[in-house]
Tab-separated table of C-alpha atoms and ligand atoms in Angstrom:
chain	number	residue	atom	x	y	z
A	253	UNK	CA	175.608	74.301	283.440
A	254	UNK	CA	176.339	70.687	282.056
A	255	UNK	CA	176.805	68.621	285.171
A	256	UNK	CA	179.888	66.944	285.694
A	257	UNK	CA	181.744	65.990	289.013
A	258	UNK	CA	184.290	68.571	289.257
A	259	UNK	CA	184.193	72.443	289.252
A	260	UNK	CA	183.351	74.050	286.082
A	261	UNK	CA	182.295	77.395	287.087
A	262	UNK	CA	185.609	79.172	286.716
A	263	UNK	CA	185.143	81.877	284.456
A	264	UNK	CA	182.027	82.648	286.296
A	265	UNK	CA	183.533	82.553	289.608
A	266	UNK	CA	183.188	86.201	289.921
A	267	UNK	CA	178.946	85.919	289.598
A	268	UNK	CA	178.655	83.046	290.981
A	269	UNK	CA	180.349	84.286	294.235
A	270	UNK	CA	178.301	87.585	294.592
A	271	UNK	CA	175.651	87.185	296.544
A	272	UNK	CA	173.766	90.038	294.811
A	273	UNK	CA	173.867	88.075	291.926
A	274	UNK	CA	173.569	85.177	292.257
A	275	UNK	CA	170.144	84.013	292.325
A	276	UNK	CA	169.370	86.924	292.295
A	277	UNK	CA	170.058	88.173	288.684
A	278	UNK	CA	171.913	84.890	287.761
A	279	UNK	CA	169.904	81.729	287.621
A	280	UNK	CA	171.665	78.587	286.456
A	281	UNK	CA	170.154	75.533	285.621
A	282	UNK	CA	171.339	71.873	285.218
A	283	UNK	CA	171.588	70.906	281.645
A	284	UNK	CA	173.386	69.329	278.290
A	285	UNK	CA	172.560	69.948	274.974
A	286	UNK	CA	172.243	66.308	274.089
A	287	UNK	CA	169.280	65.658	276.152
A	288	UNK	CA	166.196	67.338	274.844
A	289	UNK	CA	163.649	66.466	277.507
A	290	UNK	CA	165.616	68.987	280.307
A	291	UNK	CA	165.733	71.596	277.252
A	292	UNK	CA	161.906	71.377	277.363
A	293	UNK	CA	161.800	71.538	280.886
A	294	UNK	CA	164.120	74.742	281.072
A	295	UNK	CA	162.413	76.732	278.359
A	296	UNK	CA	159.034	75.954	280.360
A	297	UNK	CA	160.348	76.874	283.408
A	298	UNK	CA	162.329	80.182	282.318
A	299	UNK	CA	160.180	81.358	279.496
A	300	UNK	CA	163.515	83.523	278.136
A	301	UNK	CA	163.402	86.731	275.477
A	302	UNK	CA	166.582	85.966	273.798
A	303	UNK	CA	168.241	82.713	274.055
A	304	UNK	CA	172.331	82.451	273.358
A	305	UNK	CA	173.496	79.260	271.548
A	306	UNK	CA	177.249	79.334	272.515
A	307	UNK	CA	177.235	75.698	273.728
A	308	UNK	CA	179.840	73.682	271.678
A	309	UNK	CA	182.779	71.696	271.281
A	310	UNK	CA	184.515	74.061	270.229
A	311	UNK	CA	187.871	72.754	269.653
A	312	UNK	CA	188.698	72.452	266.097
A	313	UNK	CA	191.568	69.917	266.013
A	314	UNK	CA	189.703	68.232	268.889
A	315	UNK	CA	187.106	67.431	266.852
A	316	UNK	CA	188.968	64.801	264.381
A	317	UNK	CA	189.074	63.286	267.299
A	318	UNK	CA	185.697	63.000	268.665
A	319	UNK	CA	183.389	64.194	265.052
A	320	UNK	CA	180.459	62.304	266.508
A	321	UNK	CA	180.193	63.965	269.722
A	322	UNK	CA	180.867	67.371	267.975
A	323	UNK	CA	178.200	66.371	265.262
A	324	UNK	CA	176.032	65.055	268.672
A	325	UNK	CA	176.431	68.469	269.996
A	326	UNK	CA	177.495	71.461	267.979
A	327	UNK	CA	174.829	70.025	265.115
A	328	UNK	CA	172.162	68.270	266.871
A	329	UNK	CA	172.088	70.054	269.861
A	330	UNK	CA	171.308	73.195	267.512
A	331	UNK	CA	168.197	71.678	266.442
A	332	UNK	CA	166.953	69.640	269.541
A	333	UNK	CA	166.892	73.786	270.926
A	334	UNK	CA	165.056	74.948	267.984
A	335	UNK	CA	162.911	72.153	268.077
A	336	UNK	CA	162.350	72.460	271.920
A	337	UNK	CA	161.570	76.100	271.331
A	338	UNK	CA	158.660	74.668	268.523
A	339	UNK	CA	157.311	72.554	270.870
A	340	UNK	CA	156.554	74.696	274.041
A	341	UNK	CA	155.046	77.272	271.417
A	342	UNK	CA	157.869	80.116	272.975
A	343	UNK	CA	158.492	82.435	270.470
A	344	UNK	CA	162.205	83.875	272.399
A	345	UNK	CA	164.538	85.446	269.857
A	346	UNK	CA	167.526	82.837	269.107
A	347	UNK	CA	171.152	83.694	268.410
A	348	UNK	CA	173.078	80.867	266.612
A	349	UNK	CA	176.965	80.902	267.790
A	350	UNK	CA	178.248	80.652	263.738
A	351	UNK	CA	181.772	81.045	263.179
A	352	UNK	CA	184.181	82.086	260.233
A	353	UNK	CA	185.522	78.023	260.591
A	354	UNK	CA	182.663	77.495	258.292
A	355	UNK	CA	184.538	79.465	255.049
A	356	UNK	CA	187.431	77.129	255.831
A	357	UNK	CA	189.254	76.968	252.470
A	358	UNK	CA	188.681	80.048	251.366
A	359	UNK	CA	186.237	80.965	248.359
A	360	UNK	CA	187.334	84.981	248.208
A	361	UNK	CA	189.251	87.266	250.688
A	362	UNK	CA	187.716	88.833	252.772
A	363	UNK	CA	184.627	86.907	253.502
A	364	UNK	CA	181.159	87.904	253.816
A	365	UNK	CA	178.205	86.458	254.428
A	366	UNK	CA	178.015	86.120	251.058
A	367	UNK	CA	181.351	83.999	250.743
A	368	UNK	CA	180.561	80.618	249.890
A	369	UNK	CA	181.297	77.826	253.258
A	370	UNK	CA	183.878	75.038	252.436
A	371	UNK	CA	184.160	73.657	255.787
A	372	UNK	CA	187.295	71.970	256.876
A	373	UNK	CA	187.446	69.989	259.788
A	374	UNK	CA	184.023	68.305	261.778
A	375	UNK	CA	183.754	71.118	264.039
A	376	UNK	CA	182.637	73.586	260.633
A	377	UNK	CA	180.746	70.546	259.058
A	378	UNK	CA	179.001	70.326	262.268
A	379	UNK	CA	179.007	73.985	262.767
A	380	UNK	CA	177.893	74.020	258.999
A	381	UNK	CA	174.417	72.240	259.713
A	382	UNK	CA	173.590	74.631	262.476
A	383	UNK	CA	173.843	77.244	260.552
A	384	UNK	CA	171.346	76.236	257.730
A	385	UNK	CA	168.840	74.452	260.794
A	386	UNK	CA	168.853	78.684	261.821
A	387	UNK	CA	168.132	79.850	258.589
A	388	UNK	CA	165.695	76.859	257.763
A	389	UNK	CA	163.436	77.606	260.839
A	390	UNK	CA	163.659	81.040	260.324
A	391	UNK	CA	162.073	80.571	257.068
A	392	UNK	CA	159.427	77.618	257.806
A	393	UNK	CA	158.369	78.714	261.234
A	394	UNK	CA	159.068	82.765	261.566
A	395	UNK	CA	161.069	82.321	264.276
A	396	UNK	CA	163.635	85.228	265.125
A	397	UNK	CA	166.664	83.108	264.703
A	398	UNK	CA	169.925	84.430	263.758
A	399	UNK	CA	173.682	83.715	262.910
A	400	UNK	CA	176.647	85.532	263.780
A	401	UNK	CA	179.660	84.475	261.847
A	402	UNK	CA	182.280	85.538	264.394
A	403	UNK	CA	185.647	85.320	263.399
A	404	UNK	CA	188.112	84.510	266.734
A	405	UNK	CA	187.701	86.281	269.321
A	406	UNK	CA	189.559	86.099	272.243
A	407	UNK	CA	190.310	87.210	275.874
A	408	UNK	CA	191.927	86.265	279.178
A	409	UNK	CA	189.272	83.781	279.285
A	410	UNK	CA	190.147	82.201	276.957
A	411	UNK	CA	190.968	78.147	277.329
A	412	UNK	CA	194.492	77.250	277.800
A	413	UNK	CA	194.560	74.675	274.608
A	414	UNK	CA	193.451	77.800	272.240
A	415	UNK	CA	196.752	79.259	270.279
A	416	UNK	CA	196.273	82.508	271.827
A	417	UNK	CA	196.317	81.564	275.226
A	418	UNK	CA	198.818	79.173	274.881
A	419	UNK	CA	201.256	81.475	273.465
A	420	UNK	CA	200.779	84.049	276.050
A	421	UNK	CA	200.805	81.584	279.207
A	422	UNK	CA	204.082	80.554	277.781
A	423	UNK	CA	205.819	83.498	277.138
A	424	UNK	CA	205.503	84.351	280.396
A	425	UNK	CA	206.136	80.658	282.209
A	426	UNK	CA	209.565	80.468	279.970
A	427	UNK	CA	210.167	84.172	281.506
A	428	UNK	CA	209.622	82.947	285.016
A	429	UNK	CA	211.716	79.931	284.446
A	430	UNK	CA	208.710	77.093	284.726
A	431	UNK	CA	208.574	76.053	281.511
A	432	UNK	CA	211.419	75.433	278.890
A	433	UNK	CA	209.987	76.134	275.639
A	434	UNK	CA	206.753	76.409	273.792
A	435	UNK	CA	205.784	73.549	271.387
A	436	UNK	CA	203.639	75.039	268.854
A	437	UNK	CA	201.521	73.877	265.503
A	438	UNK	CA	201.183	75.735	262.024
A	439	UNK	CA	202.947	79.007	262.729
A	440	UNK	CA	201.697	80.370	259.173
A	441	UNK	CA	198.045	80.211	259.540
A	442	UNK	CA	196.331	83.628	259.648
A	443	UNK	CA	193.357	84.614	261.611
A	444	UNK	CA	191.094	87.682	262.266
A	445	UNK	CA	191.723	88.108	265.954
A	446	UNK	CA	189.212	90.276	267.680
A	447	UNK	CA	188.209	91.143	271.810
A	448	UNK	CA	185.588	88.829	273.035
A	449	UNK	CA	183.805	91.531	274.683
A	450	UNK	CA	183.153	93.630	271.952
A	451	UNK	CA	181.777	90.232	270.126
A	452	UNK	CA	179.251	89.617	272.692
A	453	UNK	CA	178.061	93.526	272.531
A	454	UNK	CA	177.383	92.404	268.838
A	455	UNK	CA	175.712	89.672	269.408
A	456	UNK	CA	173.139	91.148	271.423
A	457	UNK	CA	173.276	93.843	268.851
A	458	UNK	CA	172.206	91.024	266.378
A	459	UNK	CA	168.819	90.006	268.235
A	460	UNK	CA	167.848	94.060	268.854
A	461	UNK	CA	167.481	94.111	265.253
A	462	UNK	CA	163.417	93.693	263.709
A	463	UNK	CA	163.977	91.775	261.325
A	464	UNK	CA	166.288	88.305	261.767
A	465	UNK	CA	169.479	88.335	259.601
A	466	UNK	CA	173.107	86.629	259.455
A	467	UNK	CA	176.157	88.864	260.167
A	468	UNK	CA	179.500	88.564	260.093
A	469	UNK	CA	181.811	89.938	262.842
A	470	UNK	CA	185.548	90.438	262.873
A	471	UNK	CA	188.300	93.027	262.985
A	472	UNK	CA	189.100	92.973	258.932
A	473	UNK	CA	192.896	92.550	259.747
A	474	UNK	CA	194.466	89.239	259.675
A	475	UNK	CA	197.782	88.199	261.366
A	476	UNK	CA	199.786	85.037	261.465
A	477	UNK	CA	200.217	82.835	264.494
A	478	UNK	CA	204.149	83.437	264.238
A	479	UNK	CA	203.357	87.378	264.738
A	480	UNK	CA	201.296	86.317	267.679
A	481	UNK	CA	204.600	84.935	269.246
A	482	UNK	CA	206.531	87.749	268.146
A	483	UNK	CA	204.203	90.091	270.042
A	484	UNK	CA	203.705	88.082	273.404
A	485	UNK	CA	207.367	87.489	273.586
A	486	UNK	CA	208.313	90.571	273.282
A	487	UNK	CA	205.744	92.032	276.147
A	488	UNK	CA	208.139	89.650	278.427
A	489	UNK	CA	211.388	91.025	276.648
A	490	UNK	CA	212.242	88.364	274.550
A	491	UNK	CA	213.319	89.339	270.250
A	492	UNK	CA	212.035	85.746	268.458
A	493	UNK	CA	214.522	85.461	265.600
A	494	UNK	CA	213.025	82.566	263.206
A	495	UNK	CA	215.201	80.147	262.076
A	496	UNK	CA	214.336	76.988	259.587
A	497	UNK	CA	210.855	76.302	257.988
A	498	UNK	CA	207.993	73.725	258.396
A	499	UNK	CA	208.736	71.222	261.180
A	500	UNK	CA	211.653	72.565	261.695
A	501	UNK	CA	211.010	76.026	262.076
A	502	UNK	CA	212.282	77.321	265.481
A	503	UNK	CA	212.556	80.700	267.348
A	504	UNK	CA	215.323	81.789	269.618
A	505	UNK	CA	215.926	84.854	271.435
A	506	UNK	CA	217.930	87.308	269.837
A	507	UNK	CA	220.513	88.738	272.771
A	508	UNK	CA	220.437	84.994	274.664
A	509	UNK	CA	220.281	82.397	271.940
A	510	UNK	CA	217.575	80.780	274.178
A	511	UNK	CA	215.408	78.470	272.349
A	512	UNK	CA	212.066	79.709	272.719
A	513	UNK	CA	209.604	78.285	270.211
A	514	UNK	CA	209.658	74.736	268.319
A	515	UNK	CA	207.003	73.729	265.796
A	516	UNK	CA	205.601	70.155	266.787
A	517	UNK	CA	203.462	68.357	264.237
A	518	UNK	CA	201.559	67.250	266.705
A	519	UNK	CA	199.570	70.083	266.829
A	520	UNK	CA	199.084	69.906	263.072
A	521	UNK	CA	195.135	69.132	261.983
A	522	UNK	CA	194.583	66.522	259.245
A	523	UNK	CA	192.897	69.681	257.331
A	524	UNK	CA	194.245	73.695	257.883
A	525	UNK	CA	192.103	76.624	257.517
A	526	UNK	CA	195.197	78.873	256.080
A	527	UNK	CA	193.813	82.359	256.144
A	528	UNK	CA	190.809	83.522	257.431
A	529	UNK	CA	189.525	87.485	256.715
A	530	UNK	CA	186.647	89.304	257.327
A	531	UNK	CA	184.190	92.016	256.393
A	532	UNK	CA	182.280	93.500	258.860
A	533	UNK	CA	180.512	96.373	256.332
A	534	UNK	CA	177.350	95.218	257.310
A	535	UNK	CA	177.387	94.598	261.185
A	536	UNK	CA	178.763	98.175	260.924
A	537	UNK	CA	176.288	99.615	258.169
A	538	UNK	CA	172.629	97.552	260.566
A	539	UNK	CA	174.157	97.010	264.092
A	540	UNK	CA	176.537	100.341	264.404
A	541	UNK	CA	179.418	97.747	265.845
A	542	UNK	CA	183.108	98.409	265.438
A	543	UNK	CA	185.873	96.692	266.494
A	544	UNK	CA	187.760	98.827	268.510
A	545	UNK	CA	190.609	96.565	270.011
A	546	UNK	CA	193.308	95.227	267.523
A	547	UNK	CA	196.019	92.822	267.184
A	548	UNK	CA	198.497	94.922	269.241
A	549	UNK	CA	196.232	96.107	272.176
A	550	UNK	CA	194.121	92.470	272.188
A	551	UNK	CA	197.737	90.701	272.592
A	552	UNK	CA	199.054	93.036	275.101
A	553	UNK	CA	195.249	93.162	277.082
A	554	UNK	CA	195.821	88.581	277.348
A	555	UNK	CA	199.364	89.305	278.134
A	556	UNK	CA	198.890	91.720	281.018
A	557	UNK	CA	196.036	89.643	282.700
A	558	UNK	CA	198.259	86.622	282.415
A	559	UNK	CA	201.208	88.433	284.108
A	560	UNK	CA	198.266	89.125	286.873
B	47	LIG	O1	193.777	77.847	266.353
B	47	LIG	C1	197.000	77.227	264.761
B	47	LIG	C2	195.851	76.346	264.362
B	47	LIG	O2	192.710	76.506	268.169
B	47	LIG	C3	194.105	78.995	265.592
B	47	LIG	C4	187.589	78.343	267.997
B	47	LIG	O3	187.065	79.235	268.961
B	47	LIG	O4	188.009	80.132	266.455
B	47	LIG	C5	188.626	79.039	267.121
B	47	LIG	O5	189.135	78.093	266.193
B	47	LIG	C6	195.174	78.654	264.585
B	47	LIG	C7	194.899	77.387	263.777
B	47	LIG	O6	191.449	78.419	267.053
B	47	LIG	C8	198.654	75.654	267.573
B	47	LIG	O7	196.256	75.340	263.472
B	47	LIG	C9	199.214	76.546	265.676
B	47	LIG	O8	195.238	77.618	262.429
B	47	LIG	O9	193.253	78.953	268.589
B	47	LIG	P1	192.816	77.913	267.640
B	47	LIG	P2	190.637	78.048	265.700
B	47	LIG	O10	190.912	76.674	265.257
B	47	LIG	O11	190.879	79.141	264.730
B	47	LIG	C10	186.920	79.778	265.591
B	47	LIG	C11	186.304	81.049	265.058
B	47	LIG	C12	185.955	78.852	266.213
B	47	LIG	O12	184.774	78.832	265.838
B	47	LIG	C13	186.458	77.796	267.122
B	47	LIG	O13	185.442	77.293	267.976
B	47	LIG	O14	196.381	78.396	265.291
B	47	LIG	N1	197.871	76.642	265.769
B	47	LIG	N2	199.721	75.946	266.755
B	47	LIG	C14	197.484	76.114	266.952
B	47	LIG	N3	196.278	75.982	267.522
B	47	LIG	C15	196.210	75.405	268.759
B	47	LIG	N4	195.007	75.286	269.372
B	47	LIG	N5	197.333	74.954	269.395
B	47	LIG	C16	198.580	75.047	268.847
B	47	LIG	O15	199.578	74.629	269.437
């Protein structure tokens, strides 16, 4: 857990609240991926089989904002692990949180891990380095060390500033009369949206394997944010009919006229990733992983936890 003076433990509340499992099949530590010397000391003390890189900054258009701290931790913070797993002479197997960010503007549709990266915002460049530090001490040192390429994936736990969850908490606040209407970003872009769960069953799936290897893990369907509205809206009863284009694209509701939806170039980043596609042959031909959930259910599964 990376300290900090308020609460961060909400999406583990449920563990962390058990008492039969915390401490008892949950152990956290103290720590931050910038600071190598408690690294050290948690590897020592832990000694862990498989070790889970899914510490980041994560946010994308965030990170025009703050690139160094996203280099500090998303790239460096890769490597002071690796390197802390050199050092105490552990041999755990390592999973490297990759993501489909990295093909950015697109080489060939779908991608593979074969697709060429052309990174497009700090957060991939960052996320780019982290990726080759994997396969580099993979290579030099034998370590187990793999990459999943996940493609979005996403879930009621989601963070609120993530399109997805955005959409869906405000379909259903403009329902209930608390907010007025949802300011929104590039409606065009296209992403393969998949269930987080069934992401972190592959993941583990990735460091069962013998042998080390980069995989790529996604639904193969892509959809557009617009479609995303279309679908959450209409869980709460609302028909978005679209109406201009660019910034001044907006979406009302059919039998009302309500304005629902109103692009704001705020949310804009300096540099899109328009389409994003991928091919999971071989996660499905080495692993045995399929996405079950799609864009429908995965929509309606965020929507009905949010009306919760
Ligand atoms: O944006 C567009 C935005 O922020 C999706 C991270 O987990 O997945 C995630 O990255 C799309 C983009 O996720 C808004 O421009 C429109 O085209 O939900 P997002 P992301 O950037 O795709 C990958 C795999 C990761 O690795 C990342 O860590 O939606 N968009 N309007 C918007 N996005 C946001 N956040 N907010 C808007 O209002």
């Amino acid at each position: 857990m990376r300290p900090a003076s308020v609460f961060t433990s909400e999406r583990i509340d449920h563990l962390f609240n058990d008492p039969e499992i915390l401490n008892k099949r949950l152990f956290l530590y103290w720590g931050d991926l910038t600071d190598s010397s408690n690294l050290n000391r948690i590897l020592e003390k832990v000694n862990p089989d498989e070790i889970y890189n899914l510490a980041a900054q994560s946010h994308v258009k965030v990170s025009f904002d703050i690139p160094e701290y996203t280099a500090e931790v998303d790239a460096l913070g890769t490597i002071r692990f690796l390197d802390a797993i050199r050092e105490v002479g552990l041999k755990p197997k390592f999973y490297q949180a990759s993501t489909s960010e990295l093909y950015g503007k697109v080489a060939e549709i779908p991608q593979d891990e074969n697709t060429p990266f052309y990174p497009r915002s700090p957060y991939a460049v960052a996320k780019l380095y982290a990726y080759w530090i994997v396969v580099n001490y993979r290579e030099a040192y034998n370590l187990f060390a793999s990459n999943g390429i996940l493609f979005n994936h996403e879930s009621p736990r989601r963070g609120k500033t993530f399109v997805t969850r955005k959409i869906v908490r405000s379909a259903i606040n403009i329902k209930r009369g608390i907010e007025d209407k949802l300011l929104i970003g590039n409606l065009n872009a296209k992403r393969d949206w998949g269930y987080a769960p069934e992401y972190v069953d592959a993941m583990w799936r990735i460091l069962q394997q013998d042998v080390a290897e980069d995989f790529v893990i996604a639904t193969g369907e892509t959809h557009t944010v617009r479609e995303f509205c279309d679908l959450s809206f209409k869980e709460v009863g609302y028909e978005i009919i679209w109406d201009g284009e660019g910034e001044n694209e907006k979406g009302f509701d059919k039998t009302s006229g309500k304005l629902l939806v109103e692009v704001s170039p705020q949310y804009f980043r300096p540099t899109e990733v328009d389409l994003l596609i991928g091919n999971p042959k071989k996660a499905k031909e080495k692993l045995g992983w399929e996405p079950k959930v799609k864009f429908e259910e995965l929509v309606k599964i965020m929507m009905d936890a949010e009306l919760k």
